[in-house]
Amino acid sequence: MLLSEIAARLKLEYTGEDLDITGVNTLEQAGPDELSFLSDSRYLPRLETTSAGAVIVPPEKAEMVSRAIKSPNPYLDFARVMQLFHEPQGMQESFPGQEGIHSTATIDPTAIIHPMVFIGANARIGPGCRIFPHCYIGENVVLGRDCLVYPQVSIMAGCRINDQVIIHPGAVIGSDGFGFIQDGEERVKIPQVGRVVIEDDVEIGSCTTIDRATLGETRIGKGTKIDNLVQIAHNVQTGENCVLISQVGISGSVRLGSNVILGGQVGVAGHLEIEDNCRVAAKSGVGKSLPANTDAGGIPAMDHTTFLRNAVLLPRLSQMNKRIKQLEKQIQSSNRPNQGEDK
């Protein structure tokens, strides 16, 4: 689609020579025929190094790139452009009467596919894989060697599962990330066009969800073990050998280092970095990035020793409050002038 046509659809002005735009991408990954955007001044240095053919930018930044679409709200308008280029999942397999294994799928003869499994267009199933009943394998999915996919697992379009991965019943890999932007009184959906990559020797618990990236990848590092009922949001990156216990929730664009352990029900706010060898106690809320080798706990998460000391004091807060009020009264009483003193 021509840049001029995109600008016309958005009812916005563009600068520079016209260009045939073939897709959308991040500033770091966009090629010379792709469109990107800048909405946060923190990423301004990336605008100077991007290879994007055109960028949606605030009007005052248009001169920084050779081709620009001027927008008062670049993120919102980029979401609208993504809708022009994004094909909903499942479109490649929408043939009348199509059931079971798509004719374009490639399945190694040593793989075992149980009844009632759907495998979409151009999917590839590697040697030694075993896929149990009622699983959905979307178009362009790749499964490596010796993967074990238990019943009712959904692996959505374009996801890549490497070797010796175990996925337990009910897990969903590659569902849409939770991305919306406010436009007046309505919320505009931001198409989630990235994918999920699961590296070797990962195990994923029942009913865990790992969202596809908005752009780029959500990636789970080699050897990571994920318990049941864990939520991993779009564009999260984990290092190797992480452990995520049941009901952990990780917000978008968080980066975990290697050997990170998150206890049950830990919540992590978006765009944070938890570096190598960190451990976070159960039910903690992580609201800021953690340096390597940190042990943390509490809400908000703090040094674990401090958290334990505070936890010991917590049951005594009521008594301490009562005692403080008594002491305040005693101090006030001792500071009052005697009745016989001159005023």
mmCIF file of C-alpha atoms in Angstrom:
data_model
loop_
_atom_site.group_PDB
_atom_site.id
_atom_site.type_symbol
_atom_site.label_atom_id
_atom_site.label_comp_id
_atom_site.label_asym_id
_atom_site.label_seq_id
_atom_site.Cartn_x
_atom_site.Cartn_y
_atom_site.Cartn_z
ATOM 1 C CA MET A 1 0.000 0.000 0.000
ATOM 2 C CA LEU A 2 1.401 3.406 -0.927
ATOM 3 C CA LEU A 3 2.419 5.734 1.876
ATOM 4 C CA SER A 4 0.172 8.389 0.362
ATOM 5 C CA GLU A 5 -2.785 6.006 0.481
ATOM 6 C CA ILE A 6 -2.127 5.168 4.131
ATOM 7 C CA ALA A 7 -1.934 8.866 4.993
ATOM 8 C CA ALA A 8 -5.192 9.504 3.129
ATOM 9 C CA ARG A 9 -6.965 6.743 5.057
ATOM 10 C CA LEU A 10 -5.745 8.246 8.307
ATOM 11 C CA LYS A 11 -6.640 11.756 7.096
ATOM 12 C CA LEU A 12 -3.126 12.879 7.917
ATOM 13 C CA GLU A 13 -0.325 14.719 6.100
ATOM 14 C CA TYR A 14 2.807 12.909 4.933
ATOM 15 C CA THR A 15 6.241 14.237 3.991
ATOM 16 C CA GLY A 16 8.917 12.932 1.631
ATOM 17 C CA GLU A 17 8.656 10.844 -1.512
ATOM 18 C CA ASP A 18 5.870 8.303 -1.859
ATOM 19 C CA LEU A 19 6.748 4.674 -1.068
ATOM 20 C CA ASP A 20 5.171 1.244 -1.415
ATOM 21 C CA ILE A 21 4.736 0.039 2.177
ATOM 22 C CA THR A 22 4.677 -3.745 2.602
ATOM 23 C CA GLY A 23 4.216 -4.004 6.373
ATOM 24 C CA VAL A 24 4.735 -2.562 9.842
ATOM 25 C CA ASN A 25 7.459 -3.110 12.418
ATOM 26 C CA THR A 26 9.340 -1.645 15.377
ATOM 27 C CA LEU A 27 11.900 1.112 14.924
ATOM 28 C CA GLU A 28 14.706 -1.377 15.598
ATOM 29 C CA GLN A 29 13.480 -4.085 13.231
ATOM 30 C CA ALA A 30 11.715 -2.198 10.438
ATOM 31 C CA GLY A 31 13.147 -2.496 6.931
ATOM 32 C CA PRO A 32 13.258 0.114 4.148
ATOM 33 C CA ASP A 33 9.797 -0.837 2.879
ATOM 34 C CA GLU A 34 8.097 -0.944 6.308
ATOM 35 C CA LEU A 35 6.285 1.650 8.403
ATOM 36 C CA SER A 36 7.041 2.265 12.101
ATOM 37 C CA PHE A 37 6.100 4.870 14.725
ATOM 38 C CA LEU A 38 7.475 7.028 17.538
ATOM 39 C CA SER A 39 5.216 8.087 20.396
ATOM 40 C CA ASP A 40 7.559 8.222 23.402
ATOM 41 C CA SER A 41 10.471 10.671 23.512
ATOM 42 C CA ARG A 42 12.516 8.078 25.440
ATOM 43 C CA TYR A 43 12.966 6.230 22.145
ATOM 44 C CA LEU A 44 14.055 9.293 20.175
ATOM 45 C CA PRO A 45 17.612 7.932 19.631
ATOM 46 C CA ARG A 46 16.091 4.969 17.784
ATOM 47 C CA LEU A 47 14.515 7.374 15.320
ATOM 48 C CA GLU A 48 17.995 8.471 14.282
ATOM 49 C CA THR A 49 19.179 4.897 13.589
ATOM 50 C CA THR A 50 16.044 3.208 12.228
ATOM 51 C CA SER A 51 15.996 1.682 8.741
ATOM 52 C CA ALA A 52 12.214 2.131 8.463
ATOM 53 C CA GLY A 53 11.032 3.455 5.129
ATOM 54 C CA ALA A 54 8.600 5.799 6.887
ATOM 55 C CA VAL A 55 7.642 6.644 10.461
ATOM 56 C CA ILE A 56 4.463 7.964 12.071
ATOM 57 C CA VAL A 57 5.681 10.783 14.307
ATOM 58 C CA PRO A 58 4.463 13.894 16.130
ATOM 59 C CA PRO A 59 4.493 16.844 13.678
ATOM 60 C CA GLU A 60 7.522 18.477 15.317
ATOM 61 C CA LYS A 61 9.621 15.332 14.710
ATOM 62 C CA ALA A 62 8.810 14.943 11.000
ATOM 63 C CA GLU A 63 12.049 16.576 9.845
ATOM 64 C CA MET A 64 14.118 13.883 11.595
ATOM 65 C CA VAL A 65 13.194 11.216 9.005
ATOM 66 C CA SER A 66 13.127 11.145 5.224
ATOM 67 C CA ARG A 67 9.467 10.089 5.104
ATOM 68 C CA ALA A 68 6.928 10.763 7.833
ATOM 69 C CA ILE A 69 3.229 10.709 8.560
ATOM 70 C CA LYS A 70 2.452 13.580 10.937
ATOM 71 C CA SER A 71 0.140 12.490 13.726
ATOM 72 C CA PRO A 72 -0.987 14.056 17.012
ATOM 73 C CA ASN A 73 -1.298 10.511 18.385
ATOM 74 C CA PRO A 74 1.233 8.231 16.618
ATOM 75 C CA TYR A 75 0.448 5.135 18.703
ATOM 76 C CA LEU A 76 -3.264 5.306 17.919
ATOM 77 C CA ASP A 77 -2.683 5.864 14.210
ATOM 78 C CA PHE A 78 -0.090 3.089 14.074
ATOM 79 C CA ALA A 79 -2.712 0.735 15.568
ATOM 80 C CA ARG A 80 -5.061 1.708 12.745
ATOM 81 C CA VAL A 81 -2.365 1.030 10.145
ATOM 82 C CA MET A 82 -1.697 -2.383 11.699
ATOM 83 C CA GLN A 83 -5.350 -3.237 11.143
ATOM 84 C CA LEU A 84 -4.853 -2.580 7.414
ATOM 85 C CA PHE A 85 -1.987 -5.074 7.176
ATOM 86 C CA HIS A 86 -2.998 -7.689 9.728
ATOM 87 C CA GLU A 87 -4.710 -10.862 8.519
ATOM 88 C CA PRO A 88 -6.752 -12.531 11.286
ATOM 89 C CA GLN A 89 -5.507 -15.918 12.413
ATOM 90 C CA GLY A 90 -7.067 -18.902 10.673
ATOM 91 C CA MET A 91 -7.664 -17.249 7.299
ATOM 92 C CA GLN A 92 -5.177 -19.538 5.525
ATOM 93 C CA GLU A 93 -7.092 -22.603 6.637
ATOM 94 C CA SER A 94 -10.629 -21.432 5.929
ATOM 95 C CA PHE A 95 -11.485 -23.970 3.239
ATOM 96 C CA PRO A 96 -14.952 -25.535 3.081
ATOM 97 C CA GLY A 97 -14.990 -28.898 4.818
ATOM 98 C CA GLN A 98 -11.407 -28.599 6.057
ATOM 99 C CA GLU A 99 -10.881 -30.699 9.187
ATOM 100 C CA GLY A 100 -7.942 -32.409 10.825
ATOM 101 C CA ILE A 101 -4.576 -32.008 9.074
ATOM 102 C CA HIS A 102 -4.254 -29.308 6.443
ATOM 103 C CA SER A 103 -2.979 -30.481 3.074
ATOM 104 C CA THR A 104 -0.014 -28.078 3.207
ATOM 105 C CA ALA A 105 1.172 -29.136 6.668
ATOM 106 C CA THR A 106 4.475 -31.026 6.922
ATOM 107 C CA ILE A 107 4.514 -33.816 9.496
ATOM 108 C CA ASP A 108 7.487 -36.020 10.200
ATOM 109 C CA PRO A 109 6.554 -39.728 9.799
ATOM 110 C CA THR A 110 7.788 -40.480 13.339
ATOM 111 C CA ALA A 111 5.389 -37.951 14.894
ATOM 112 C CA ILE A 112 2.242 -39.302 16.570
ATOM 113 C CA ILE A 113 -0.939 -37.314 15.942
ATOM 114 C CA HIS A 114 -3.933 -38.510 17.993
ATOM 115 C CA PRO A 115 -7.552 -38.195 16.775
ATOM 116 C CA MET A 116 -9.398 -34.861 16.809
ATOM 117 C CA VAL A 117 -6.271 -32.745 16.272
ATOM 118 C CA PHE A 118 -6.329 -29.777 13.893
ATOM 119 C CA ILE A 119 -3.102 -28.787 12.133
ATOM 120 C CA GLY A 120 -3.266 -25.648 10.011
ATOM 121 C CA ALA A 121 -1.758 -24.493 6.754
ATOM 122 C CA ASN A 122 2.015 -24.698 6.366
ATOM 123 C CA ALA A 123 2.540 -26.003 9.892
ATOM 124 C CA ARG A 124 5.591 -28.220 10.459
ATOM 125 C CA ILE A 125 5.670 -31.001 13.035
ATOM 126 C CA GLY A 126 9.144 -32.368 13.820
ATOM 127 C CA PRO A 127 10.321 -35.936 14.461
ATOM 128 C CA GLY A 128 9.218 -37.708 17.606
ATOM 129 C CA CYS A 129 6.458 -35.225 18.492
ATOM 130 C CA ARG A 130 3.297 -36.484 20.126
ATOM 131 C CA ILE A 131 0.106 -34.422 19.935
ATOM 132 C CA PHE A 132 -2.877 -35.545 22.015
ATOM 133 C CA PRO A 133 -6.598 -35.183 21.120
ATOM 134 C CA HIS A 134 -8.383 -31.850 20.805
ATOM 135 C CA CYS A 135 -5.282 -29.778 20.162
ATOM 136 C CA TYR A 136 -5.196 -26.821 17.768
ATOM 137 C CA ILE A 137 -1.991 -26.146 15.844
ATOM 138 C CA GLY A 138 -2.415 -22.916 13.830
ATOM 139 C CA GLU A 139 -1.023 -21.964 10.437
ATOM 140 C CA ASN A 140 2.757 -21.597 10.075
ATOM 141 C CA VAL A 141 3.439 -23.097 13.503
ATOM 142 C CA VAL A 142 6.738 -24.971 13.845
ATOM 143 C CA LEU A 143 7.270 -27.757 16.386
ATOM 144 C CA GLY A 144 10.796 -29.061 16.782
ATOM 145 C CA ARG A 145 11.959 -32.504 17.832
ATOM 146 C CA ASP A 146 10.350 -34.699 20.535
ATOM 147 C CA CYS A 147 7.725 -32.220 21.741
ATOM 148 C CA LEU A 148 4.862 -33.475 23.914
ATOM 149 C CA VAL A 149 1.585 -31.570 23.504
ATOM 150 C CA TYR A 150 -1.149 -32.735 25.863
ATOM 151 C CA PRO A 151 -4.948 -32.498 25.232
ATOM 152 C CA GLN A 152 -6.709 -29.211 24.541
ATOM 153 C CA VAL A 153 -3.566 -27.184 23.950
ATOM 154 C CA SER A 154 -3.841 -24.306 21.473
ATOM 155 C CA ILE A 155 -0.745 -23.107 19.636
ATOM 156 C CA MET A 156 -1.768 -20.126 17.561
ATOM 157 C CA ALA A 157 -0.490 -18.966 14.171
ATOM 158 C CA GLY A 158 3.200 -18.466 13.535
ATOM 159 C CA CYS A 159 4.502 -19.628 16.903
ATOM 160 C CA ARG A 160 7.747 -21.568 17.094
ATOM 161 C CA ILE A 161 8.250 -24.371 19.597
ATOM 162 C CA ASN A 162 11.788 -25.719 19.743
ATOM 163 C CA ASP A 163 12.983 -29.204 20.790
ATOM 164 C CA GLN A 164 11.838 -31.327 23.751
ATOM 165 C CA VAL A 165 9.146 -28.924 24.924
ATOM 166 C CA ILE A 166 6.304 -30.225 27.130
ATOM 167 C CA ILE A 167 2.978 -28.381 27.095
ATOM 168 C CA HIS A 168 0.339 -29.523 29.588
ATOM 169 C CA PRO A 169 -3.453 -29.604 29.034
ATOM 170 C CA GLY A 170 -5.317 -26.395 28.366
ATOM 171 C CA ALA A 171 -2.298 -24.156 27.782
ATOM 172 C CA VAL A 172 -2.619 -21.422 25.144
ATOM 173 C CA ILE A 173 0.451 -20.269 23.258
ATOM 174 C CA GLY A 174 0.192 -17.194 21.035
ATOM 175 C CA SER A 175 -3.169 -15.732 21.979
ATOM 176 C CA ASP A 176 -3.476 -11.990 21.391
ATOM 177 C CA GLY A 177 -1.687 -9.725 23.815
ATOM 178 C CA PHE A 178 -3.932 -7.317 25.726
ATOM 179 C CA GLY A 179 -3.391 -4.179 23.657
ATOM 180 C CA PHE A 180 -5.855 -1.302 23.346
ATOM 181 C CA ILE A 181 -5.540 2.472 23.029
ATOM 182 C CA GLN A 182 -8.129 5.065 23.952
ATOM 183 C CA ASP A 183 -9.713 7.070 21.132
ATOM 184 C CA GLY A 184 -12.273 9.364 22.655
ATOM 185 C CA GLU A 185 -14.839 7.143 24.333
ATOM 186 C CA GLU A 186 -13.843 3.895 22.621
ATOM 187 C CA ARG A 187 -10.842 1.598 22.894
ATOM 188 C CA VAL A 188 -9.160 0.709 19.622
ATOM 189 C CA LYS A 189 -7.669 -2.773 19.434
ATOM 190 C CA ILE A 190 -3.971 -2.893 18.577
ATOM 191 C CA PRO A 191 -3.469 -5.948 16.334
ATOM 192 C CA GLN A 192 -0.996 -8.401 17.793
ATOM 193 C CA VAL A 193 1.088 -9.447 14.801
ATOM 194 C CA GLY A 194 4.207 -10.879 16.473
ATOM 195 C CA ARG A 195 4.766 -14.445 17.605
ATOM 196 C CA VAL A 196 5.864 -16.617 20.535
ATOM 197 C CA VAL A 197 9.162 -18.513 20.543
ATOM 198 C CA ILE A 198 9.650 -21.318 23.078
ATOM 199 C CA GLU A 199 13.268 -22.454 23.320
ATOM 200 C CA ASP A 200 14.517 -26.002 24.025
ATOM 201 C CA ASP A 201 13.577 -28.045 27.093
ATOM 202 C CA VAL A 202 10.837 -25.722 28.358
ATOM 203 C CA GLU A 203 7.873 -27.141 30.304
ATOM 204 C CA ILE A 204 4.587 -25.231 30.388
ATOM 205 C CA GLY A 205 1.878 -26.005 32.956
ATOM 206 C CA SER A 206 -1.854 -26.503 32.504
ATOM 207 C CA CYS A 207 -3.985 -23.468 31.622
ATOM 208 C CA THR A 208 -0.964 -21.202 31.314
ATOM 209 C CA THR A 209 -1.231 -18.473 28.681
ATOM 210 C CA ILE A 210 1.689 -16.941 26.790
ATOM 211 C CA ASP A 211 0.605 -13.997 24.640
ATOM 212 C CA ARG A 212 2.013 -13.295 21.199
ATOM 213 C CA ALA A 213 4.018 -10.103 20.754
ATOM 214 C CA THR A 214 2.462 -6.933 19.446
ATOM 215 C CA LEU A 215 5.465 -6.766 17.113
ATOM 216 C CA GLY A 216 8.529 -8.992 17.259
ATOM 217 C CA GLU A 217 8.621 -11.877 19.740
ATOM 218 C CA THR A 218 7.544 -13.078 23.136
ATOM 219 C CA ARG A 219 10.379 -15.462 24.039
ATOM 220 C CA ILE A 220 10.736 -18.122 26.749
ATOM 221 C CA GLY A 221 14.364 -19.065 27.388
ATOM 222 C CA LYS A 222 15.889 -22.523 27.278
ATOM 223 C CA GLY A 223 15.190 -24.790 30.239
ATOM 224 C CA THR A 224 12.554 -22.539 31.818
ATOM 225 C CA LYS A 225 9.855 -24.297 33.869
ATOM 226 C CA ILE A 226 6.398 -22.734 34.101
ATOM 227 C CA ASP A 227 3.737 -23.939 36.542
ATOM 228 C CA ASN A 228 -0.044 -24.020 36.031
ATOM 229 C CA LEU A 229 -2.162 -20.873 35.630
ATOM 230 C CA VAL A 230 0.658 -18.488 34.772
ATOM 231 C CA GLN A 231 0.002 -15.392 32.599
ATOM 232 C CA ILE A 232 2.855 -14.098 30.432
ATOM 233 C CA ALA A 233 1.986 -10.969 28.476
ATOM 234 C CA HIS A 234 3.077 -9.730 25.060
ATOM 235 C CA ASN A 235 6.755 -9.100 24.324
ATOM 236 C CA VAL A 236 7.994 -10.627 27.590
ATOM 237 C CA GLN A 237 11.518 -12.074 27.335
ATOM 238 C CA THR A 238 12.850 -14.630 29.818
ATOM 239 C CA GLY A 239 16.407 -15.852 30.124
ATOM 240 C CA GLU A 240 17.411 -19.482 30.561
ATOM 241 C CA ASN A 241 16.356 -21.780 33.408
ATOM 242 C CA CYS A 242 13.773 -19.494 34.974
ATOM 243 C CA VAL A 243 11.108 -20.897 37.320
ATOM 244 C CA LEU A 244 7.617 -19.351 37.367
ATOM 245 C CA ILE A 245 5.312 -20.783 40.025
ATOM 246 C CA SER A 246 1.517 -21.000 39.792
ATOM 247 C CA GLN A 247 -0.526 -17.825 39.251
ATOM 248 C CA VAL A 248 2.429 -15.607 38.439
ATOM 249 C CA GLY A 249 1.398 -12.666 36.259
ATOM 250 C CA ILE A 250 3.991 -10.880 34.122
ATOM 251 C CA SER A 251 2.983 -7.665 32.358
ATOM 252 C CA GLY A 252 4.012 -6.633 28.873
ATOM 253 C CA SER A 253 7.620 -6.080 27.752
ATOM 254 C CA VAL A 254 9.167 -7.347 31.004
ATOM 255 C CA ARG A 255 12.652 -8.870 30.684
ATOM 256 C CA LEU A 256 13.786 -11.623 33.017
ATOM 257 C CA GLY A 257 17.422 -12.646 33.227
ATOM 258 C CA SER A 258 18.563 -16.239 33.605
ATOM 259 C CA ASN A 259 17.819 -18.350 36.710
ATOM 260 C CA VAL A 260 15.077 -16.000 37.936
ATOM 261 C CA ILE A 261 12.577 -17.580 40.357
ATOM 262 C CA LEU A 262 9.133 -16.012 40.891
ATOM 263 C CA GLY A 263 7.059 -17.525 43.708
ATOM 264 C CA GLY A 264 3.340 -18.208 43.462
ATOM 265 C CA GLN A 265 1.068 -15.234 42.714
ATOM 266 C CA VAL A 266 3.923 -12.798 42.100
ATOM 267 C CA GLY A 267 2.853 -9.864 39.950
ATOM 268 C CA VAL A 268 5.319 -7.913 37.821
ATOM 269 C CA ALA A 269 4.489 -4.476 36.393
ATOM 270 C CA GLY A 270 5.195 -3.739 32.743
ATOM 271 C CA HIS A 271 8.489 -2.736 31.103
ATOM 272 C CA LEU A 272 10.653 -3.781 34.072
ATOM 273 C CA GLU A 273 13.861 -5.800 34.116
ATOM 274 C CA ILE A 274 14.541 -8.522 36.673
ATOM 275 C CA GLU A 275 18.177 -9.464 36.241
ATOM 276 C CA ASP A 276 19.996 -12.791 36.640
ATOM 277 C CA ASN A 277 19.534 -14.965 39.736
ATOM 278 C CA CYS A 278 16.801 -12.857 41.336
ATOM 279 C CA ARG A 279 14.297 -14.586 43.626
ATOM 280 C CA VAL A 280 10.918 -13.085 44.519
ATOM 281 C CA ALA A 281 8.786 -14.469 47.358
ATOM 282 C CA ALA A 282 5.193 -15.600 46.853
ATOM 283 C CA LYS A 283 2.404 -12.986 46.668
ATOM 284 C CA SER A 284 4.851 -10.143 46.036
ATOM 285 C CA GLY A 285 4.236 -7.173 43.788
ATOM 286 C CA VAL A 286 7.251 -6.052 41.769
ATOM 287 C CA GLY A 287 6.918 -2.387 40.832
ATOM 288 C CA LYS A 288 10.516 -1.532 39.913
ATOM 289 C CA SER A 289 13.419 -3.281 38.218
ATOM 290 C CA LEU A 290 15.595 -5.580 40.343
ATOM 291 C CA PRO A 291 19.388 -5.833 40.002
ATOM 292 C CA ALA A 292 21.089 -9.224 39.710
ATOM 293 C CA ASN A 293 21.172 -11.588 42.709
ATOM 294 C CA THR A 294 18.360 -9.780 44.553
ATOM 295 C CA ASP A 295 16.080 -11.619 46.992
ATOM 296 C CA ALA A 296 12.833 -9.653 47.294
ATOM 297 C CA GLY A 297 9.390 -9.958 48.831
ATOM 298 C CA GLY A 298 6.312 -7.981 49.816
ATOM 299 C CA ILE A 299 4.011 -5.398 48.258
ATOM 300 C CA PRO A 300 5.748 -3.412 46.965
ATOM 301 C CA ALA A 301 8.644 -5.844 46.674
ATOM 302 C CA MET A 302 11.622 -4.912 48.871
ATOM 303 C CA ASP A 303 14.797 -6.522 50.177
ATOM 304 C CA HIS A 304 13.748 -9.902 51.528
ATOM 305 C CA THR A 305 15.340 -9.397 54.957
ATOM 306 C CA THR A 306 13.463 -6.116 55.370
ATOM 307 C CA PHE A 307 10.282 -7.826 54.224
ATOM 308 C CA LEU A 308 10.658 -10.566 56.852
ATOM 309 C CA ARG A 309 11.267 -8.038 59.621
ATOM 310 C CA ASN A 310 8.191 -6.100 58.569
ATOM 311 C CA ALA A 311 6.159 -9.308 58.414
ATOM 312 C CA VAL A 312 7.073 -10.078 62.036
ATOM 313 C CA LEU A 313 5.931 -6.604 63.123
ATOM 314 C CA LEU A 314 2.670 -6.667 61.173
ATOM 315 C CA PRO A 315 0.563 -8.649 63.730
ATOM 316 C CA ARG A 316 1.717 -6.232 66.445
ATOM 317 C CA LEU A 317 0.784 -3.023 64.617
ATOM 318 C CA SER A 318 -2.498 -2.628 66.472
ATOM 319 C CA GLN A 319 -0.828 -2.927 69.887
ATOM 320 C CA MET A 320 2.008 -0.634 68.822
ATOM 321 C CA ASN A 321 -0.481 1.972 67.597
ATOM 322 C CA LYS A 322 -2.329 1.827 70.917
ATOM 323 C CA ARG A 323 0.932 2.168 72.859
ATOM 324 C CA ILE A 324 2.034 5.153 70.731
ATOM 325 C CA LYS A 325 -1.231 6.970 71.438
ATOM 326 C CA GLN A 326 -0.783 6.361 75.171
ATOM 327 C CA LEU A 327 2.756 7.752 75.059
ATOM 328 C CA GLU A 328 1.557 10.803 73.120
ATOM 329 C CA LYS A 329 -1.019 11.522 75.823
ATOM 330 C CA GLN A 330 1.624 11.172 78.536
ATOM 331 C CA ILE A 331 3.941 13.593 76.709
ATOM 332 C CA GLN A 332 1.141 16.116 76.220
ATOM 333 C CA SER A 333 0.189 15.842 79.891
ATOM 334 C CA SER A 334 3.767 16.353 81.098
ATOM 335 C CA ASN A 335 4.139 19.462 78.898
ATOM 336 C CA ARG A 336 1.081 21.234 80.338
ATOM 337 C CA PRO A 337 1.831 24.159 82.789
ATOM 338 C CA ASN A 338 0.964 23.655 86.476
ATOM 339 C CA GLN A 339 -2.233 25.322 87.717
ATOM 340 C CA GLY A 340 -0.275 27.699 89.984
ATOM 341 C CA GLU A 341 2.021 29.028 87.292
ATOM 342 C CA ASP A 342 1.531 32.464 85.786
ATOM 343 C CA LYS A 343 -0.091 32.528 82.434
#
